[in-house]
Structure formats: C-alpha cells, structure tokens
Amino acid sequence: QVQLVESGGGLVQVGGSLRLSCAASGRTFSNYAMGWFRQAPGKEREFVATIWSGTSRSYADSAKGRFTISRDNAKNTVALEMNGLKPEDTATYYCAAQVRHGAYNDIRTYDYWGQGTQVTVSS
C-alpha cells in the first residue's frame, strides 16, 4: 500500500510560481514512476508530468518549458515546480504512483493517488 499526500497549492497571480510537493509512504518508492495530473471543474483529469525511477521525465505540451518535475528518493518525495502560471492552470493537482509499467500519461495505469491540492491562478 502506498499513501500519497500533496501540499503546496494555493492562490497565485498570473505569471507567478508555485511548488507542489507529494510525500509518499512505502519502502519501494524509488521503483515507482510518479506522476502529476490535474483536474479542472467540469473537465477530465489530465496528465501533467511524470518522472521515472531514474531521471527520465515527460511532460504534457501545456507544461513543457514552464513546469519541472523532480523526485528525492531518499525523502520519498516528488515535486512539481510551476512557473509562468496561467489562468488555465487552475485545477486540483494530484500526485500518483505507477507501480506497474504502463502508459505514463494514462490515469488508468496509476495505482495510487493523493487527495489533491488546489491551484488557483487569478488574472
């Protein structure tokens, strides 16, 4: 069983920055691919970024050049640094762990989810 707890969300102005963090339980954290997804009101949950057990990363087009995902396997944490925030980035952001190999941008392939943290970007 893996438990994920996100933090770091909040209200920020357009162009601002936020750093989201996700703390994970479990002794084999370093073996999991970790992803960030987001869900805006009335929309489906969508992929934002993922990082594999090493340093390989992948980003949604909307996140490229603005967001950076990182992980600290010693601390069992994964972070999402968000810069140049836009109103369309407003959403609840979720951390997820992928235990089994699968499509990195498909929510169905992630096994554990956090409760989410709200990010609101005001114009």
PDB file of C-alpha atoms in Angstrom:
ATOM      1  CA  GLN A   1       0.000   0.000   0.000  1.00  0.00           C
ATOM      2  CA  VAL A   2       1.215   3.461  -0.871  1.00  0.00           C
ATOM      3  CA  GLN A   3      -0.135   6.662   0.616  1.00  0.00           C
ATOM      4  CA  LEU A   4       0.398   9.978  -1.106  1.00  0.00           C
ATOM      5  CA  VAL A   5      -0.098  13.400   0.424  1.00  0.00           C
ATOM      6  CA  GLU A   6       0.142  16.567  -1.668  1.00  0.00           C
ATOM      7  CA  SER A   7       0.859  20.058  -0.410  1.00  0.00           C
ATOM      8  CA  GLY A   8       1.844  23.457  -1.741  1.00  0.00           C
ATOM      9  CA  GLY A   9      -1.241  24.538  -3.610  1.00  0.00           C
ATOM     10  CA  GLY A  10      -2.716  27.987  -3.269  1.00  0.00           C
ATOM     11  CA  LEU A  11      -3.766  31.201  -4.937  1.00  0.00           C
ATOM     12  CA  VAL A  12      -1.269  32.912  -7.220  1.00  0.00           C
ATOM     13  CA  GLN A  13      -1.409  35.679  -9.793  1.00  0.00           C
ATOM     14  CA  VAL A  14      -0.834  35.201 -13.482  1.00  0.00           C
ATOM     15  CA  GLY A  15       2.856  34.738 -14.159  1.00  0.00           C
ATOM     16  CA  GLY A  16       3.561  33.587 -10.641  1.00  0.00           C
ATOM     17  CA  SER A  17       5.086  30.365  -9.373  1.00  0.00           C
ATOM     18  CA  LEU A  18       4.159  27.546  -7.064  1.00  0.00           C
ATOM     19  CA  ARG A  19       5.942  24.430  -5.900  1.00  0.00           C
ATOM     20  CA  LEU A  20       3.803  21.389  -5.229  1.00  0.00           C
ATOM     21  CA  SER A  21       5.128  18.551  -3.139  1.00  0.00           C
ATOM     22  CA  CYS A  22       3.992  14.985  -2.679  1.00  0.00           C
ATOM     23  CA  ALA A  23       5.097  12.820   0.233  1.00  0.00           C
ATOM     24  CA  ALA A  24       4.869   9.078  -0.292  1.00  0.00           C
ATOM     25  CA  SER A  25       4.902   6.153   2.079  1.00  0.00           C
ATOM     26  CA  GLY A  26       6.343   2.805   1.152  1.00  0.00           C
ATOM     27  CA  ARG A  27       9.771   1.289   1.138  1.00  0.00           C
ATOM     28  CA  THR A  28       9.954   0.825  -2.625  1.00  0.00           C
ATOM     29  CA  PHE A  29       9.146   4.404  -3.612  1.00  0.00           C
ATOM     30  CA  SER A  30      12.244   4.604  -5.755  1.00  0.00           C
ATOM     31  CA  ASN A  31      10.888   1.836  -8.008  1.00  0.00           C
ATOM     32  CA  TYR A  32       7.701   3.698  -8.910  1.00  0.00           C
ATOM     33  CA  ALA A  33       7.094   6.108 -11.716  1.00  0.00           C
ATOM     34  CA  MET A  34       5.498   9.196 -10.175  1.00  0.00           C
ATOM     35  CA  GLY A  35       3.119  11.468 -11.992  1.00  0.00           C
ATOM     36  CA  TRP A  36       1.250  14.707 -11.576  1.00  0.00           C
ATOM     37  CA  PHE A  37      -2.211  15.105 -13.012  1.00  0.00           C
ATOM     38  CA  ARG A  38      -4.755  17.892 -12.771  1.00  0.00           C
ATOM     39  CA  GLN A  39      -8.488  18.269 -13.000  1.00  0.00           C
ATOM     40  CA  ALA A  40     -10.347  21.484 -13.611  1.00  0.00           C
ATOM     41  CA  PRO A  41     -14.050  21.827 -12.777  1.00  0.00           C
ATOM     42  CA  GLY A  42     -16.164  20.102 -15.389  1.00  0.00           C
ATOM     43  CA  LYS A  43     -13.169  18.590 -17.135  1.00  0.00           C
ATOM     44  CA  GLU A  44     -11.491  15.219 -17.147  1.00  0.00           C
ATOM     45  CA  ARG A  45      -8.344  14.579 -15.190  1.00  0.00           C
ATOM     46  CA  GLU A  46      -5.342  15.165 -17.412  1.00  0.00           C
ATOM     47  CA  PHE A  47      -1.693  14.308 -17.425  1.00  0.00           C
ATOM     48  CA  VAL A  48       0.821  16.991 -16.468  1.00  0.00           C
ATOM     49  CA  ALA A  49       4.190  15.318 -15.917  1.00  0.00           C
ATOM     50  CA  THR A  50       5.825  12.104 -14.882  1.00  0.00           C
ATOM     51  CA  ILE A  51       9.240  11.057 -13.648  1.00  0.00           C
ATOM     52  CA  TRP A  52      10.585   7.552 -13.691  1.00  0.00           C
ATOM     53  CA  SER A  53      12.722   5.910 -11.059  1.00  0.00           C
ATOM     54  CA  GLY A  54      15.821   7.447 -12.601  1.00  0.00           C
ATOM     55  CA  THR A  55      15.833  10.923 -14.014  1.00  0.00           C
ATOM     56  CA  SER A  56      13.751  10.441 -17.155  1.00  0.00           C
ATOM     57  CA  ARG A  57      10.830  12.807 -17.357  1.00  0.00           C
ATOM     58  CA  SER A  58       7.937  13.505 -19.639  1.00  0.00           C
ATOM     59  CA  TYR A  59       5.612  16.499 -19.806  1.00  0.00           C
ATOM     60  CA  ALA A  60       2.311  17.418 -21.323  1.00  0.00           C
ATOM     61  CA  ASP A  61       2.638  20.043 -24.036  1.00  0.00           C
ATOM     62  CA  SER A  62       0.903  22.538 -21.741  1.00  0.00           C
ATOM     63  CA  ALA A  63       3.615  22.035 -19.126  1.00  0.00           C
ATOM     64  CA  LYS A  64       6.735  21.994 -21.268  1.00  0.00           C
ATOM     65  CA  GLY A  65       9.064  24.878 -20.582  1.00  0.00           C
ATOM     66  CA  ARG A  66       7.111  26.043 -17.533  1.00  0.00           C
ATOM     67  CA  PHE A  67       6.862  23.074 -15.162  1.00  0.00           C
ATOM     68  CA  THR A  68       9.610  20.875 -13.763  1.00  0.00           C
ATOM     69  CA  ILE A  69       9.065  17.547 -12.031  1.00  0.00           C
ATOM     70  CA  SER A  70      11.667  16.182  -9.667  1.00  0.00           C
ATOM     71  CA  ARG A  71      11.986  13.494  -7.041  1.00  0.00           C
ATOM     72  CA  ASP A  72      14.048  12.780  -3.970  1.00  0.00           C
ATOM     73  CA  ASN A  73      14.104   9.047  -3.406  1.00  0.00           C
ATOM     74  CA  ALA A  74      15.876   9.419  -0.073  1.00  0.00           C
ATOM     75  CA  LYS A  75      12.974  11.508   1.239  1.00  0.00           C
ATOM     76  CA  ASN A  76      10.200   9.711  -0.678  1.00  0.00           C
ATOM     77  CA  THR A  77       9.029  12.951  -2.222  1.00  0.00           C
ATOM     78  CA  VAL A  78       8.173  14.212  -5.672  1.00  0.00           C
ATOM     79  CA  ALA A  79       7.767  17.858  -6.540  1.00  0.00           C
ATOM     80  CA  LEU A  80       6.278  19.923  -9.324  1.00  0.00           C
ATOM     81  CA  GLU A  81       7.769  23.363  -9.808  1.00  0.00           C
ATOM     82  CA  MET A  82       5.372  25.561 -11.764  1.00  0.00           C
ATOM     83  CA  ASN A  83       6.432  28.860 -13.278  1.00  0.00           C
ATOM     84  CA  GLY A  84       4.684  31.295 -15.566  1.00  0.00           C
ATOM     85  CA  LEU A  85       1.306  30.204 -14.323  1.00  0.00           C
ATOM     86  CA  LYS A  86      -1.756  30.948 -16.419  1.00  0.00           C
ATOM     87  CA  PRO A  87      -5.467  31.025 -15.555  1.00  0.00           C
ATOM     88  CA  GLU A  88      -5.897  27.771 -17.471  1.00  0.00           C
ATOM     89  CA  ASP A  89      -3.572  26.085 -14.993  1.00  0.00           C
ATOM     90  CA  THR A  90      -6.273  26.449 -12.345  1.00  0.00           C
ATOM     91  CA  ALA A  91      -7.177  22.954 -11.199  1.00  0.00           C
ATOM     92  CA  THR A  92      -6.849  20.403  -8.470  1.00  0.00           C
ATOM     93  CA  TYR A  93      -3.449  18.776  -8.819  1.00  0.00           C
ATOM     94  CA  TYR A  94      -2.970  15.129  -7.958  1.00  0.00           C
ATOM     95  CA  CYS A  95       0.113  13.097  -7.307  1.00  0.00           C
ATOM     96  CA  ALA A  96       0.020   9.481  -8.464  1.00  0.00           C
ATOM     97  CA  ALA A  97       2.219   6.423  -8.252  1.00  0.00           C
ATOM     98  CA  GLN A  98       2.573   3.873 -11.012  1.00  0.00           C
ATOM     99  CA  VAL A  99       3.642   0.526  -9.622  1.00  0.00           C
ATOM    100  CA  ARG A 100       3.272  -1.485 -12.801  1.00  0.00           C
ATOM    101  CA  HIS A 101       4.633  -0.364 -16.146  1.00  0.00           C
ATOM    102  CA  GLY A 102       2.088   1.355 -18.330  1.00  0.00           C
ATOM    103  CA  ALA A 103       1.366   4.363 -20.451  1.00  0.00           C
ATOM    104  CA  TYR A 104       2.800   7.263 -18.490  1.00  0.00           C
ATOM    105  CA  ASN A 105       0.041   9.689 -19.433  1.00  0.00           C
ATOM    106  CA  ASP A 106      -2.939   7.417 -18.859  1.00  0.00           C
ATOM    107  CA  ILE A 107      -4.665   7.786 -15.494  1.00  0.00           C
ATOM    108  CA  ARG A 108      -5.763   4.158 -15.666  1.00  0.00           C
ATOM    109  CA  THR A 109      -2.193   2.949 -15.340  1.00  0.00           C
ATOM    110  CA  TYR A 110      -1.588   4.658 -11.996  1.00  0.00           C
ATOM    111  CA  ASP A 111      -2.263   2.627  -8.901  1.00  0.00           C
ATOM    112  CA  TYR A 112      -2.244   5.124  -6.046  1.00  0.00           C
ATOM    113  CA  TRP A 113      -3.485   8.687  -5.803  1.00  0.00           C
ATOM    114  CA  GLY A 114      -3.273  11.517  -3.363  1.00  0.00           C
ATOM    115  CA  GLN A 115      -6.208  13.618  -2.248  1.00  0.00           C
ATOM    116  CA  GLY A 116      -5.226  16.569  -4.411  1.00  0.00           C
ATOM    117  CA  THR A 117      -4.191  20.154  -3.791  1.00  0.00           C
ATOM    118  CA  GLN A 118      -5.934  23.175  -5.266  1.00  0.00           C
ATOM    119  CA  VAL A 119      -4.097  25.617  -7.504  1.00  0.00           C
ATOM    120  CA  THR A 120      -5.888  28.815  -8.452  1.00  0.00           C
ATOM    121  CA  VAL A 121      -4.345  31.332 -10.844  1.00  0.00           C
ATOM    122  CA  SER A 122      -6.007  34.726 -10.821  1.00  0.00           C
ATOM    123  CA  SER A 123      -5.849  37.201 -13.676  1.00  0.00           C
TER     124      SER A 123
END
